[in-house]
Every structure is written in structure tokens, then in C-alpha cells.
Amino acid sequence: MKVLQISNYYPPHIGGIEQVAHDCAQSLGLCGAEHKVFCFNHEKIDARYEVEGVDVIRAGCFAKVASQSLSFSYGRLLAETFRQFEPDVVIFHYPNPFAAHYLKKLLKKRNKCKLVLWWHLDITKQKFIAKFFKGQTKWLLSRAERVVATSPNYIEGSDWLKSVAGKCTVIPCPVSAGRLTCLEEARAAAAALREENAGKVICFALGRHVPYKGMEYLVRASRLLGEDYAVWVGGSGPLTDELKKLAEGDKKVQFLGRISDDEVKARLCACDIFCFPSVTKNEAFGIALAEAMAYAKPAVTFTIPGSGVNYVSRDGVTGIECPNGDAAAFAAAIEKLGGDGALRARYGANAEKRFAELFTFEAFKNKVAELIKEL
């Protein structure tokens, strides 16, 4: 079987959709499928080269508008790829309306080519664009043989996916094995961090500093905690300066900036509680949350209707879920975990078990293999 994946970008570009496309490509290779990837290039020129044995065709990008990449050569290059490769299955990573315009034209001429729509998230931020491409999205869902969602919660919370629930299959995002290999250096760094913060309950949060990540609620919650807590905030973004201003005078909060994979591992090993304060459906899943669970860390999250966050971590099982945007409730949940080592240990053990069952690459690979076998 020949499978063509169409993604926004592809590694070495880093991003959530790109990582899933990469993991999917690796899974397809292990399934024995012949496969290629088509995506945008970060430069204006077209390019084609192998990434870990996968043939990747990249259309030059001349601009981005409302997070959507634009390309003069995209349509021509995609049509050439279809003619030369003749895919049996197309896996299209949604949303990507510019690419969908050209894909729709090609699929109308190829009735035997099956479409898998890998639905990462609803278009919620760019509401004007969502309305403009409403017809296109309806067509994609109608044409799709299967629609992949990252959690059952997202199917239930998306009007689009509810309309095609019978076509939907759940394949959770995996955490790559490389992110889980904790070398001796990371463990030593974690021990040093624990020593520096002796007698304190350590809370760790990691993510871009943008509104939907909800870091402001963690900073506000920190002010309600006692001095026997330390709050580490990793990542950066447009809200970093605003967050630092909000935290002025609160010595518990430490902004780490962008940190390396090794430091992430050390901080995960060292912390007692993982804080994941995202507040909107833009947080469709929560890879960082699943990663913390692999390290047996209990989590504090908000209730986000329709998001996979509350599927990844279960309230009262792997962590504590709080009313959305309620900083006081978030602080109370941290205090509950912070004051009860046995509860932290139980939730942490449950988190590690849930991760092993659902969010490993092995589990992902098996799900992809099942999908390809069905097709």
C-alpha cells in the first residue's frame, strides 16, 4: 500500500503536528507501507530530501497569514507527487486550508484514493477563516474514509467530529522514546535541584507563554501558596514579560526560559507536582502532560470542555482537575497534593500506568497498523 502524508511542516521543524506526522511516518515504515510526506518548506524554494529514510517533498513558502503558510508552487508540486507516486491512501493533517484546496481538486479525480483526515484541532482562533472554509471542511469530512481524533473527549466536544462520529477512531499522541530516556547526568542534576529546594514542594510547568496555555493562572495561584513551595515556569513567548510583571514580589516563582531536553528531564525528575494550566480547546491534547505522567508525576489541570487534556489526566486518578480559570481552586489542588505524600505517590503511580497503556510510541504504532489494515 502506498501512503502519502500531507502535513503543514515536518522535522527538523519542531511542532506538535509535525511530531505526530513524524511518528506516523515511522509507524508506516514498520507496517511495511510505502510512504512519502508532502509539506511546506520554511524557505521560498522547493526542496526534496530524506529524513530518517522517509522521502519528504517540500513546497517553498513565501508568506504566512493567520498561521497559514502560502506557496506559489504548492498545487503544481502536489499534483506532480500524485502522478508520480499514485497513493492508495492520503493522510491529511487538519487544519491546513490552503493545502486542502489543492487536495480537494486532486481527490475529486481519484475516487479510489482513500482519505484519512487526522484531526488535530478545530479552528477556533481564526473564526473568520473557519467560516470561509466551512464548505471545504464539510467536504473533507464527507470524503474521508476515517477521521482520526487524539481523544474521545475531542470527538464529543467538536461539532464537526460529532457529525461524523461513526467514522472516527481515537489514536492518542505518543511521547517519543528519546524524551523519556533519563541519563545519569539528568538524574544527578535532579538530585542537585532537590537539594537546592530542600523542604519545599516543587511545582513545574512547561509550555509556550500564550493565552491558551493559562500560565497567568498558575502565577496567580502561586501567590496563594505558602513559602514552602517552589514554582518553576519553563518556556517563553509573547506573554513572558507580562507574566514576570504579574509575579513581581513572589519569590516562589522562577522563570526558566526555554530549556533543553536534558533540563526538562532533570526538572521532571526533581518536581513533586506537574502543573498544566491550559484553559481552552486550543490545547487539544497535552503532550507535555503525558510526558510528565511517564515520570510518575501527579498533575493539576483545569476542566476544558471538548479538550483531550482531561482524557490524558483523569481527575481523582492521576491528578486533580479544577474549575476552568479558577486560580484559587488551582492553588488548593496544589496544596492538597503538596500536603499528602501518599496521595502524590498514588496518583503518580496511576499516571505512569496510564501513560504506559495509552501514550507510548508502541501503542501509537499498533493503532496506526490497525488503521492501515482496515483500509
mmCIF file with all atom_site columns, N, CA and C in Angstrom, residues 177-246:
data_model
loop_
_atom_site.group_PDB
_atom_site.id
_atom_site.type_symbol
_atom_site.label_atom_id
_atom_site.label_alt_id
_atom_site.label_comp_id
_atom_site.label_asym_id
_atom_site.label_entity_id
_atom_site.label_seq_id
_atom_site.pdbx_PDB_ins_code
_atom_site.Cartn_x
_atom_site.Cartn_y
_atom_site.Cartn_z
_atom_site.occupancy
_atom_site.B_iso_or_equiv
_atom_site.pdbx_formal_charge
_atom_site.auth_seq_id
_atom_site.auth_comp_id
_atom_site.auth_asym_id
_atom_site.auth_atom_id
_atom_site.pdbx_PDB_model_num
ATOM 1   N N  . ALA A 1 177 ? 10.309 8.133  22.492 1.00 0.00 ? 177 ALA A N  1
ATOM 2   C CA . ALA A 1 177 ? 11.165 7.412  23.439 1.00 0.00 ? 177 ALA A CA 1
ATOM 3   C C  . ALA A 1 177 ? 12.354 8.258  23.881 1.00 0.00 ? 177 ALA A C  1
ATOM 4   N N  . GLY A 1 178 ? 12.853 9.101  22.982 1.00 0.00 ? 178 GLY A N  1
ATOM 5   C CA . GLY A 1 178 ? 14.007 9.944  23.305 1.00 0.00 ? 178 GLY A CA 1
ATOM 6   C C  . GLY A 1 178 ? 13.731 10.917 24.434 1.00 0.00 ? 178 GLY A C  1
ATOM 7   N N  . ARG A 1 179 ? 12.487 11.324 24.558 1.00 0.00 ? 179 ARG A N  1
ATOM 8   C CA . ARG A 1 179 ? 12.119 12.259 25.624 1.00 0.00 ? 179 ARG A CA 1
ATOM 9   C C  . ARG A 1 179 ? 12.054 11.567 26.986 1.00 0.00 ? 179 ARG A C  1
ATOM 10  N N  . LEU A 1 180 ? 12.043 10.246 26.968 1.00 0.00 ? 180 LEU A N  1
ATOM 11  C CA . LEU A 1 180 ? 11.862 9.502  28.206 1.00 0.00 ? 180 LEU A CA 1
ATOM 12  C C  . LEU A 1 180 ? 13.155 8.899  28.740 1.00 0.00 ? 180 LEU A C  1
ATOM 13  N N  . THR A 1 181 ? 14.202 8.929  27.920 1.00 0.00 ? 181 THR A N  1
ATOM 14  C CA . THR A 1 181 ? 15.477 8.359  28.346 1.00 0.00 ? 181 THR A CA 1
ATOM 15  C C  . THR A 1 181 ? 16.181 9.331  29.276 1.00 0.00 ? 181 THR A C  1
ATOM 16  N N  . CYS A 1 182 ? 16.157 9.022  30.557 1.00 0.00 ? 182 CYS A N  1
ATOM 17  C CA . CYS A 1 182 ? 16.741 9.914  31.561 1.00 0.00 ? 182 CYS A CA 1
ATOM 18  C C  . CYS A 1 182 ? 18.151 9.434  31.898 1.00 0.00 ? 182 CYS A C  1
ATOM 19  N N  . LEU A 1 183 ? 19.157 10.106 31.356 1.00 0.00 ? 183 LEU A N  1
ATOM 20  C CA . LEU A 1 183 ? 20.549 9.708  31.566 1.00 0.00 ? 183 LEU A CA 1
ATOM 21  C C  . LEU A 1 183 ? 21.017 10.053 32.978 1.00 0.00 ? 183 LEU A C  1
ATOM 22  N N  . GLU A 1 184 ? 22.148 9.489  33.341 1.00 0.00 ? 184 GLU A N  1
ATOM 23  C CA . GLU A 1 184 ? 22.703 9.700  34.673 1.00 0.00 ? 184 GLU A CA 1
ATOM 24  C C  . GLU A 1 184 ? 22.907 11.179 34.972 1.00 0.00 ? 184 GLU A C  1
ATOM 25  N N  . GLU A 1 185 ? 23.301 11.958 33.924 1.00 0.00 ? 185 GLU A N  1
ATOM 26  C CA . GLU A 1 185 ? 23.533 13.393 34.119 1.00 0.00 ? 185 GLU A CA 1
ATOM 27  C C  . GLU A 1 185 ? 22.245 14.100 34.546 1.00 0.00 ? 185 GLU A C  1
ATOM 28  N N  . ALA A 1 186 ? 21.127 13.707 33.934 1.00 0.00 ? 186 ALA A N  1
ATOM 29  C CA . ALA A 1 186 ? 19.841 14.326 34.282 1.00 0.00 ? 186 ALA A CA 1
ATOM 30  C C  . ALA A 1 186 ? 19.431 13.963 35.704 1.00 0.00 ? 186 ALA A C  1
ATOM 31  N N  . ARG A 1 187 ? 19.671 12.715 36.086 1.00 0.00 ? 187 ARG A N  1
ATOM 32  C CA . ARG A 1 187 ? 19.328 12.297 37.444 1.00 0.00 ? 187 ARG A CA 1
ATOM 33  C C  . ARG A 1 187 ? 20.195 13.019 38.488 1.00 0.00 ? 187 ARG A C  1
ATOM 34  N N  . ALA A 1 188 ? 21.467 13.231 38.127 1.00 0.00 ? 188 ALA A N  1
ATOM 35  C CA . ALA A 1 188 ? 22.358 13.958 39.038 1.00 0.00 ? 188 ALA A CA 1
ATOM 36  C C  . ALA A 1 188 ? 21.915 15.412 39.161 1.00 0.00 ? 188 ALA A C  1
ATOM 37  N N  . ALA A 1 189 ? 21.521 16.008 38.021 1.00 0.00 ? 189 ALA A N  1
ATOM 38  C CA . ALA A 1 189 ? 21.032 17.392 38.041 1.00 0.00 ? 189 ALA A CA 1
ATOM 39  C C  . ALA A 1 189 ? 19.758 17.493 38.865 1.00 0.00 ? 189 ALA A C  1
ATOM 40  N N  . ALA A 1 190 ? 18.903 16.477 38.767 1.00 0.00 ? 190 ALA A N  1
ATOM 41  C CA . ALA A 1 190 ? 17.655 16.465 39.538 1.00 0.00 ? 190 ALA A CA 1
ATOM 42  C C  . ALA A 1 190 ? 17.953 16.409 41.036 1.00 0.00 ? 190 ALA A C  1
ATOM 43  N N  . ALA A 1 191 ? 18.933 15.599 41.412 1.00 0.00 ? 191 ALA A N  1
ATOM 44  C CA . ALA A 1 191 ? 19.299 15.491 42.831 1.00 0.00 ? 191 ALA A CA 1
ATOM 45  C C  . ALA A 1 191 ? 19.810 16.827 43.362 1.00 0.00 ? 191 ALA A C  1
ATOM 46  N N  . ALA A 1 192 ? 20.590 17.536 42.525 1.00 0.00 ? 192 ALA A N  1
ATOM 47  C CA . ALA A 1 192 ? 21.097 18.849 42.929 1.00 0.00 ? 192 ALA A CA 1
ATOM 48  C C  . ALA A 1 192 ? 19.958 19.846 43.095 1.00 0.00 ? 192 ALA A C  1
ATOM 49  N N  . LEU A 1 193 ? 18.983 19.777 42.195 1.00 0.00 ? 193 LEU A N  1
ATOM 50  C CA . LEU A 1 193 ? 17.824 20.675 42.281 1.00 0.00 ? 193 LEU A CA 1
ATOM 51  C C  . LEU A 1 193 ? 17.012 20.390 43.536 1.00 0.00 ? 193 LEU A C  1
ATOM 52  N N  . ARG A 1 194 ? 16.859 19.124 43.865 1.00 0.00 ? 194 ARG A N  1
ATOM 53  C CA . ARG A 1 194 ? 16.138 18.766 45.077 1.00 0.00 ? 194 ARG A CA 1
ATOM 54  C C  . ARG A 1 194 ? 16.852 19.299 46.321 1.00 0.00 ? 194 ARG A C  1
ATOM 55  N N  . GLU A 1 195 ? 18.179 19.209 46.297 1.00 0.00 ? 195 GLU A N  1
ATOM 56  C CA . GLU A 1 195 ? 18.957 19.681 47.434 1.00 0.00 ? 195 GLU A CA 1
ATOM 57  C C  . GLU A 1 195 ? 18.827 21.192 47.585 1.00 0.00 ? 195 GLU A C  1
ATOM 58  N N  . GLU A 1 196 ? 18.843 21.910 46.448 1.00 0.00 ? 196 GLU A N  1
ATOM 59  C CA . GLU A 1 196 ? 18.696 23.371 46.468 1.00 0.00 ? 196 GLU A CA 1
ATOM 60  C C  . GLU A 1 196 ? 17.339 23.788 47.042 1.00 0.00 ? 196 GLU A C  1
ATOM 61  N N  . ASN A 1 197 ? 16.344 22.930 46.843 1.00 0.00 ? 197 ASN A N  1
ATOM 62  C CA . ASN A 1 197 ? 14.974 23.250 47.268 1.00 0.00 ? 197 ASN A CA 1
ATOM 63  C C  . ASN A 1 197 ? 14.516 22.342 48.420 1.00 0.00 ? 197 ASN A C  1
ATOM 64  N N  . ALA A 1 198 ? 15.464 21.952 49.253 1.00 0.00 ? 198 ALA A N  1
ATOM 65  C CA . ALA A 1 198 ? 15.153 21.055 50.367 1.00 0.00 ? 198 ALA A CA 1
ATOM 66  C C  . ALA A 1 198 ? 14.048 21.644 51.245 1.00 0.00 ? 198 ALA A C  1
ATOM 67  N N  . GLY A 1 199 ? 13.087 20.800 51.603 1.00 0.00 ? 199 GLY A N  1
ATOM 68  C CA . GLY A 1 199 ? 11.986 21.238 52.450 1.00 0.00 ? 199 GLY A CA 1
ATOM 69  C C  . GLY A 1 199 ? 10.847 21.885 51.696 1.00 0.00 ? 199 GLY A C  1
ATOM 70  N N  . LYS A 1 200 ? 10.972 21.986 50.354 1.00 0.00 ? 200 LYS A N  1
ATOM 71  C CA . LYS A 1 200 ? 9.918  22.621 49.561 1.00 0.00 ? 200 LYS A CA 1
ATOM 72  C C  . LYS A 1 200 ? 9.208  21.608 48.664 1.00 0.00 ? 200 LYS A C  1
ATOM 73  N N  . VAL A 1 201 ? 7.946  21.880 48.397 1.00 0.00 ? 201 VAL A N  1
ATOM 74  C CA . VAL A 1 201 ? 7.193  21.124 47.398 1.00 0.00 ? 201 VAL A CA 1
ATOM 75  C C  . VAL A 1 201 ? 7.407  21.828 46.058 1.00 0.00 ? 201 VAL A C  1
ATOM 76  N N  . ILE A 1 202 ? 7.928  21.092 45.098 1.00 0.00 ? 202 ILE A N  1
ATOM 77  C CA . ILE A 1 202 ? 8.310  21.697 43.818 1.00 0.00 ? 202 ILE A CA 1
ATOM 78  C C  . ILE A 1 202 ? 7.218  21.471 42.781 1.00 0.00 ? 202 ILE A C  1
ATOM 79  N N  . CYS A 1 203 ? 6.744  22.568 42.202 1.00 0.00 ? 203 CYS A N  1
ATOM 80  C CA . CYS A 1 203 ? 5.759  22.532 41.117 1.00 0.00 ? 203 CYS A CA 1
ATOM 81  C C  . CYS A 1 203 ? 6.456  22.946 39.820 1.00 0.00 ? 203 CYS A C  1
ATOM 82  N N  . PHE A 1 204 ? 6.171  22.248 38.740 1.00 0.00 ? 204 PHE A N  1
ATOM 83  C CA . PHE A 1 204 ? 6.827  22.518 37.457 1.00 0.00 ? 204 PHE A CA 1
ATOM 84  C C  . PHE A 1 204 ? 5.765  22.651 36.380 1.00 0.00 ? 204 PHE A C  1
ATOM 85  N N  . ALA A 1 205 ? 5.891  23.687 35.550 1.00 0.00 ? 205 ALA A N  1
ATOM 86  C CA . ALA A 1 205 ? 5.012  23.888 34.395 1.00 0.00 ? 205 ALA A CA 1
ATOM 87  C C  . ALA A 1 205 ? 5.891  24.187 33.190 1.00 0.00 ? 205 ALA A C  1
ATOM 88  N N  . LEU A 1 206 ? 5.456  23.731 32.032 1.00 0.00 ? 206 LEU A N  1
ATOM 89  C CA . LEU A 1 206 ? 6.249  23.899 30.814 1.00 0.00 ? 206 LEU A CA 1
ATOM 90  C C  . LEU A 1 206 ? 5.327  24.152 29.639 1.00 0.00 ? 206 LEU A C  1
ATOM 91  N N  . GLY A 1 207 ? 5.618  25.199 28.866 1.00 0.00 ? 207 GLY A N  1
ATOM 92  C CA . GLY A 1 207 ? 4.803  25.484 27.685 1.00 0.00 ? 207 GLY A CA 1
ATOM 93  C C  . GLY A 1 207 ? 5.034  26.889 27.180 1.00 0.00 ? 207 GLY A C  1
ATOM 94  N N  . ARG A 1 208 ? 4.527  27.154 25.984 1.00 0.00 ? 208 ARG A N  1
ATOM 95  C CA . ARG A 1 208 ? 4.659  28.498 25.411 1.00 0.00 ? 208 ARG A CA 1
ATOM 96  C C  . ARG A 1 208 ? 3.843  29.489 26.237 1.00 0.00 ? 208 ARG A C  1
ATOM 97  N N  . HIS A 1 209 ? 4.345  30.695 26.320 1.00 0.00 ? 209 HIS A N  1
ATOM 98  C CA . HIS A 1 209 ? 3.653  31.730 27.084 1.00 0.00 ? 209 HIS A CA 1
ATOM 99  C C  . HIS A 1 209 ? 2.689  32.469 26.164 1.00 0.00 ? 209 HIS A C  1
ATOM 100 N N  . VAL A 1 210 ? 1.577  31.819 25.911 1.00 0.00 ? 210 VAL A N  1
ATOM 101 C CA . VAL A 1 210 ? 0.496  32.351 25.080 1.00 0.00 ? 210 VAL A CA 1
ATOM 102 C C  . VAL A 1 210 ? -0.804 32.180 25.865 1.00 0.00 ? 210 VAL A C  1
ATOM 103 N N  . PRO A 1 211 ? -1.861 32.923 25.505 1.00 0.00 ? 211 PRO A N  1
ATOM 104 C CA . PRO A 1 211 ? -3.062 32.921 26.346 1.00 0.00 ? 211 PRO A CA 1
ATOM 105 C C  . PRO A 1 211 ? -3.643 31.552 26.661 1.00 0.00 ? 211 PRO A C  1
ATOM 106 N N  . TYR A 1 212 ? -3.769 30.674 25.667 1.00 0.00 ? 212 TYR A N  1
ATOM 107 C CA . TYR A 1 212 ? -4.476 29.419 25.938 1.00 0.00 ? 212 TYR A CA 1
ATOM 108 C C  . TYR A 1 212 ? -3.723 28.491 26.884 1.00 0.00 ? 212 TYR A C  1
ATOM 109 N N  . LYS A 1 213 ? -2.421 28.721 27.064 1.00 0.00 ? 213 LYS A N  1
ATOM 110 C CA . LYS A 1 213 ? -1.641 27.888 27.988 1.00 0.00 ? 213 LYS A CA 1
ATOM 111 C C  . LYS A 1 213 ? -1.926 28.227 29.455 1.00 0.00 ? 213 LYS A C  1
ATOM 112 N N  . GLY A 1 214 ? -2.542 29.370 29.706 1.00 0.00 ? 214 GLY A N  1
ATOM 113 C CA . GLY A 1 214 ? -3.034 29.689 31.046 1.00 0.00 ? 214 GLY A CA 1
ATOM 114 C C  . GLY A 1 214 ? -1.989 29.885 32.127 1.00 0.00 ? 214 GLY A C  1
ATOM 115 N N  . MET A 1 215 ? -0.750 30.217 31.753 1.00 0.00 ? 215 MET A N  1
ATOM 116 C CA . MET A 1 215 ? 0.300  30.367 32.764 1.00 0.00 ? 215 MET A CA 1
ATOM 117 C C  . MET A 1 215 ? -0.018 31.452 33.794 1.00 0.00 ? 215 MET A C  1
ATOM 118 N N  . GLU A 1 216 ? -0.812 32.436 33.401 1.00 0.00 ? 216 GLU A N  1
ATOM 119 C CA . GLU A 1 216 ? -1.150 33.503 34.348 1.00 0.00 ? 216 GLU A CA 1
ATOM 120 C C  . GLU A 1 216 ? -1.908 32.952 35.561 1.00 0.00 ? 216 GLU A C  1
ATOM 121 N N  . TYR A 1 217 ? -2.691 31.891 35.353 1.00 0.00 ? 217 TYR A N  1
ATOM 122 C CA . TYR A 1 217 ? -3.460 31.322 36.465 1.00 0.00 ? 217 TYR A CA 1
ATOM 123 C C  . TYR A 1 217 ? -2.546 30.590 37.432 1.00 0.00 ? 217 TYR A C  1
ATOM 124 N N  . LEU A 1 218 ? -1.485 30.004 36.920 1.00 0.00 ? 218 LEU A N  1
ATOM 125 C CA . LEU A 1 218 ? -0.500 29.381 37.809 1.00 0.00 ? 218 LEU A CA 1
ATOM 126 C C  . LEU A 1 218 ? 0.236  30.441 38.610 1.00 0.00 ? 218 LEU A C  1
ATOM 127 N N  . VAL A 1 219 ? 0.603  31.544 37.958 1.00 0.00 ? 219 VAL A N  1
ATOM 128 C CA . VAL A 1 219 ? 1.291  32.632 38.662 1.00 0.00 ? 219 VAL A CA 1
ATOM 129 C C  . VAL A 1 219 ? 0.384  33.213 39.738 1.00 0.00 ? 219 VAL A C  1
ATOM 130 N N  . ARG A 1 220 ? -0.896 33.383 39.418 1.00 0.00 ? 220 ARG A N  1
ATOM 131 C CA . ARG A 1 220 ? -1.841 33.896 40.421 1.00 0.00 ? 220 ARG A CA 1
ATOM 132 C C  . ARG A 1 220 ? -2.020 32.890 41.559 1.00 0.00 ? 220 ARG A C  1
ATOM 133 N N  . ALA A 1 221 ? -2.062 31.610 41.223 1.00 0.00 ? 221 ALA A N  1
ATOM 134 C CA . ALA A 1 221 ? -2.206 30.571 42.254 1.00 0.00 ? 221 ALA A CA 1
ATOM 135 C C  . ALA A 1 221 ? -1.005 30.556 43.184 1.00 0.00 ? 221 ALA A C  1
ATOM 136 N N  . SER A 1 222 ? 0.182  30.832 42.640 1.00 0.00 ? 222 SER A N  1
ATOM 137 C CA . SER A 1 222 ? 1.402  30.807 43.444 1.00 0.00 ? 222 SER A CA 1
ATOM 138 C C  . SER A 1 222 ? 1.323  31.783 44.615 1.00 0.00 ? 222 SER A C  1
ATOM 139 N N  . ARG A 1 223 ? 0.681  32.919 44.406 1.00 0.00 ? 223 ARG A N  1
ATOM 140 C CA . ARG A 1 223 ? 0.574  33.928 45.484 1.00 0.00 ? 223 ARG A CA 1
ATOM 141 C C  . ARG A 1 223 ? -0.233 33.410 46.670 1.00 0.00 ? 223 ARG A C  1
ATOM 142 N N  . LEU A 1 224 ? -1.041 32.384 46.431 1.00 0.00 ? 224 LEU A N  1
ATOM 143 C CA . LEU A 1 224 ? -1.884 31.826 47.499 1.00 0.00 ? 224 LEU A CA 1
ATOM 144 C C  . LEU A 1 224 ? -1.202 30.677 48.226 1.00 0.00 ? 224 LEU A C  1
ATOM 145 N N  . LEU A 1 225 ? -0.007 30.301 47.783 1.00 0.00 ? 225 LEU A N  1
ATOM 146 C CA . LEU A 1 225 ? 0.727  29.195 48.391 1.00 0.00 ? 225 LEU A CA 1
ATOM 147 C C  . LEU A 1 225 ? 1.695  29.694 49.460 1.00 0.00 ? 225 LEU A C  1
ATOM 148 N N  . GLY A 1 226 ? 2.034  28.813 50.368 1.00 0.00 ? 226 GLY A N  1
ATOM 149 C CA . GLY A 1 226 ? 2.995  29.163 51.407 1.00 0.00 ? 226 GLY A CA 1
ATOM 150 C C  . GLY A 1 226 ? 4.418  29.194 50.869 1.00 0.00 ? 226 GLY A C  1
ATOM 151 N N  . GLU A 1 227 ? 5.334  29.653 51.708 1.00 0.00 ? 227 GLU A N  1
ATOM 152 C CA . GLU A 1 227 ? 6.730  29.776 51.286 1.00 0.00 ? 227 GLU A CA 1
ATOM 153 C C  . GLU A 1 227 ? 7.434  28.430 51.179 1.00 0.00 ? 227 GLU A C  1
ATOM 154 N N  . ASP A 1 228 ? 6.744  27.359 51.556 1.00 0.00 ? 228 ASP A N  1
ATOM 155 C CA . ASP A 1 228 ? 7.343  26.034 51.433 1.00 0.00 ? 228 ASP A CA 1
ATOM 156 C C  . ASP A 1 228 ? 7.056  25.409 50.062 1.00 0.00 ? 228 ASP A C  1
ATOM 157 N N  . TYR A 1 229 ? 6.750  26.254 49.088 1.00 0.00 ? 229 TYR A N  1
ATOM 158 C CA . TYR A 1 229 ? 6.540  25.803 47.708 1.00 0.00 ? 229 TYR A CA 1
ATOM 159 C C  . TYR A 1 229 ? 7.519  26.515 46.786 1.00 0.00 ? 229 TYR A C  1
ATOM 160 N N  . ALA A 1 230 ? 7.921  25.820 45.715 1.00 0.00 ? 230 ALA A N  1
ATOM 161 C CA . ALA A 1 230 ? 8.698  26.424 44.640 1.00 0.00 ? 230 ALA A CA 1
ATOM 162 C C  . ALA A 1 230 ? 7.929  26.186 43.345 1.00 0.00 ? 230 ALA A C  1
ATOM 163 N N  . VAL A 1 231 ? 7.832  27.214 42.510 1.00 0.00 ? 231 VAL A N  1
ATOM 164 C CA . VAL A 1 231 ? 7.063  27.116 41.266 1.00 0.00 ? 231 VAL A CA 1
ATOM 165 C C  . VAL A 1 231 ? 7.985  27.430 40.096 1.00 0.00 ? 231 VAL A C  1
ATOM 166 N N  . TRP A 1 232 ? 8.294  26.420 39.297 1.00 0.00 ? 232 TRP A N  1
ATOM 167 C CA . TRP A 1 232 ? 9.149  26.588 38.124 1.00 0.00 ? 232 TRP A CA 1
ATOM 168 C C  . TRP A 1 232 ? 8.276  26.736 36.885 1.00 0.00 ? 232 TRP A C  1
ATOM 169 N N  . VAL A 1 233 ? 8.528  27.790 36.111 1.00 0.00 ? 233 VAL A N  1
ATOM 170 C CA . VAL A 1 233 ? 7.758  28.037 34.888 1.00 0.00 ? 233 VAL A CA 1
ATOM 171 C C  . VAL A 1 233 ? 8.722  28.013 33.708 1.00 0.00 ? 233 VAL A C  1
ATOM 172 N N  . GLY A 1 234 ? 8.677  26.928 32.933 1.00 0.00 ? 234 GLY A N  1
ATOM 173 C CA . GLY A 1 234 ? 9.530  26.810 31.753 1.00 0.00 ? 234 GLY A CA 1
ATOM 174 C C  . GLY A 1 234 ? 8.848  27.346 30.511 1.00 0.00 ? 234 GLY A C  1
ATOM 175 N N  . GLY A 1 235 ? 9.654  27.657 29.495 1.00 0.00 ? 235 GLY A N  1
ATOM 176 C CA . GLY A 1 235 ? 9.114  28.146 28.229 1.00 0.00 ? 235 GLY A CA 1
ATOM 177 C C  . GLY A 1 235 ? 9.201  29.660 28.109 1.00 0.00 ? 235 GLY A C  1
ATOM 178 N N  . SER A 1 236 ? 8.768  30.153 26.967 1.00 0.00 ? 236 SER A N  1
ATOM 179 C CA . SER A 1 236 ? 8.780  31.595 26.702 1.00 0.00 ? 236 SER A CA 1
ATOM 180 C C  . SER A 1 236 ? 7.703  31.908 25.672 1.00 0.00 ? 236 SER A C  1
ATOM 181 N N  . GLY A 1 237 ? 7.530  33.181 25.393 1.00 0.00 ? 237 GLY A N  1
ATOM 182 C CA . GLY A 1 237 ? 6.519  33.568 24.413 1.00 0.00 ? 237 GLY A CA 1
ATOM 183 C C  . GLY A 1 237 ? 6.123  35.022 24.563 1.00 0.00 ? 237 GLY A C  1
ATOM 184 N N  . PRO A 1 238 ? 5.106  35.450 23.820 1.00 0.00 ? 238 PRO A N  1
ATOM 185 C CA . PRO A 1 238 ? 4.713  36.856 23.836 1.00 0.00 ? 238 PRO A CA 1
ATOM 186 C C  . PRO A 1 238 ? 4.227  37.363 25.193 1.00 0.00 ? 238 PRO A C  1
ATOM 187 N N  . LEU A 1 239 ? 3.808  36.455 26.082 1.00 0.00 ? 239 LEU A N  1
ATOM 188 C CA . LEU A 1 239 ? 3.296  36.882 27.395 1.00 0.00 ? 239 LEU A CA 1
ATOM 189 C C  . LEU A 1 239 ? 4.351  36.816 28.501 1.00 0.00 ? 239 LEU A C  1
ATOM 190 N N  . THR A 1 240 ? 5.588  36.472 28.158 1.00 0.00 ? 240 THR A N  1
ATOM 191 C CA . THR A 1 240 ? 6.604  36.280 29.197 1.00 0.00 ? 240 THR A CA 1
ATOM 192 C C  . THR A 1 240 ? 6.790  37.516 30.069 1.00 0.00 ? 240 THR A C  1
ATOM 193 N N  . ASP A 1 241 ? 6.957  38.665 29.450 1.00 0.00 ? 241 ASP A N  1
ATOM 194 C CA . ASP A 1 241 ? 7.172  39.895 30.227 1.00 0.00 ? 241 ASP A CA 1
ATOM 195 C C  . ASP A 1 241 ? 5.974  40.200 31.115 1.00 0.00 ? 241 ASP A C  1
ATOM 196 N N  . GLU A 1 242 ? 4.775  39.980 30.586 1.00 0.00 ? 242 GLU A N  1
ATOM 197 C CA . GLU A 1 242 ? 3.552  40.223 31.359 1.00 0.00 ? 242 GLU A CA 1
ATOM 198 C C  . GLU A 1 242 ? 3.471  39.272 32.551 1.00 0.00 ? 242 GLU A C  1
ATOM 199 N N  . LEU A 1 243 ? 3.871  38.037 32.347 1.00 0.00 ? 243 LEU A N  1
ATOM 200 C CA . LEU A 1 243 ? 3.853  37.044 33.426 1.00 0.00 ? 243 LEU A CA 1
ATOM 201 C C  . LEU A 1 243 ? 4.865  37.401 34.515 1.00 0.00 ? 243 LEU A C  1
ATOM 202 N N  . LYS A 1 244 ? 6.031  37.857 34.090 1.00 0.00 ? 244 LYS A N  1
ATOM 203 C CA . LYS A 1 244 ? 7.057  38.251 35.067 1.00 0.00 ? 244 LYS A CA 1
ATOM 204 C C  . LYS A 1 244 ? 6.590  39.441 35.900 1.00 0.00 ? 244 LYS A C  1
ATOM 205 N N  . LYS A 1 245 ? 5.901  40.362 35.245 1.00 0.00 ? 245 LYS A N  1
ATOM 206 C CA . LYS A 1 245 ? 5.371  41.518 35.967 1.00 0.00 ? 245 LYS A CA 1
ATOM 207 C C  . LYS A 1 245 ? 4.299  41.076 36.966 1.00 0.00 ? 245 LYS A C  1
ATOM 208 N N  . LEU A 1 246 ? 3.467  40.108 36.553 1.00 0.00 ? 246 LEU A N  1
ATOM 209 C CA . LEU A 1 246 ? 2.417  39.588 37.414 1.00 0.00 ? 246 LEU A CA 1
ATOM 210 C C  . LEU A 1 246 ? 3.007  38.884 38.637 1.00 0.00 ? 246 LEU A C  1
#
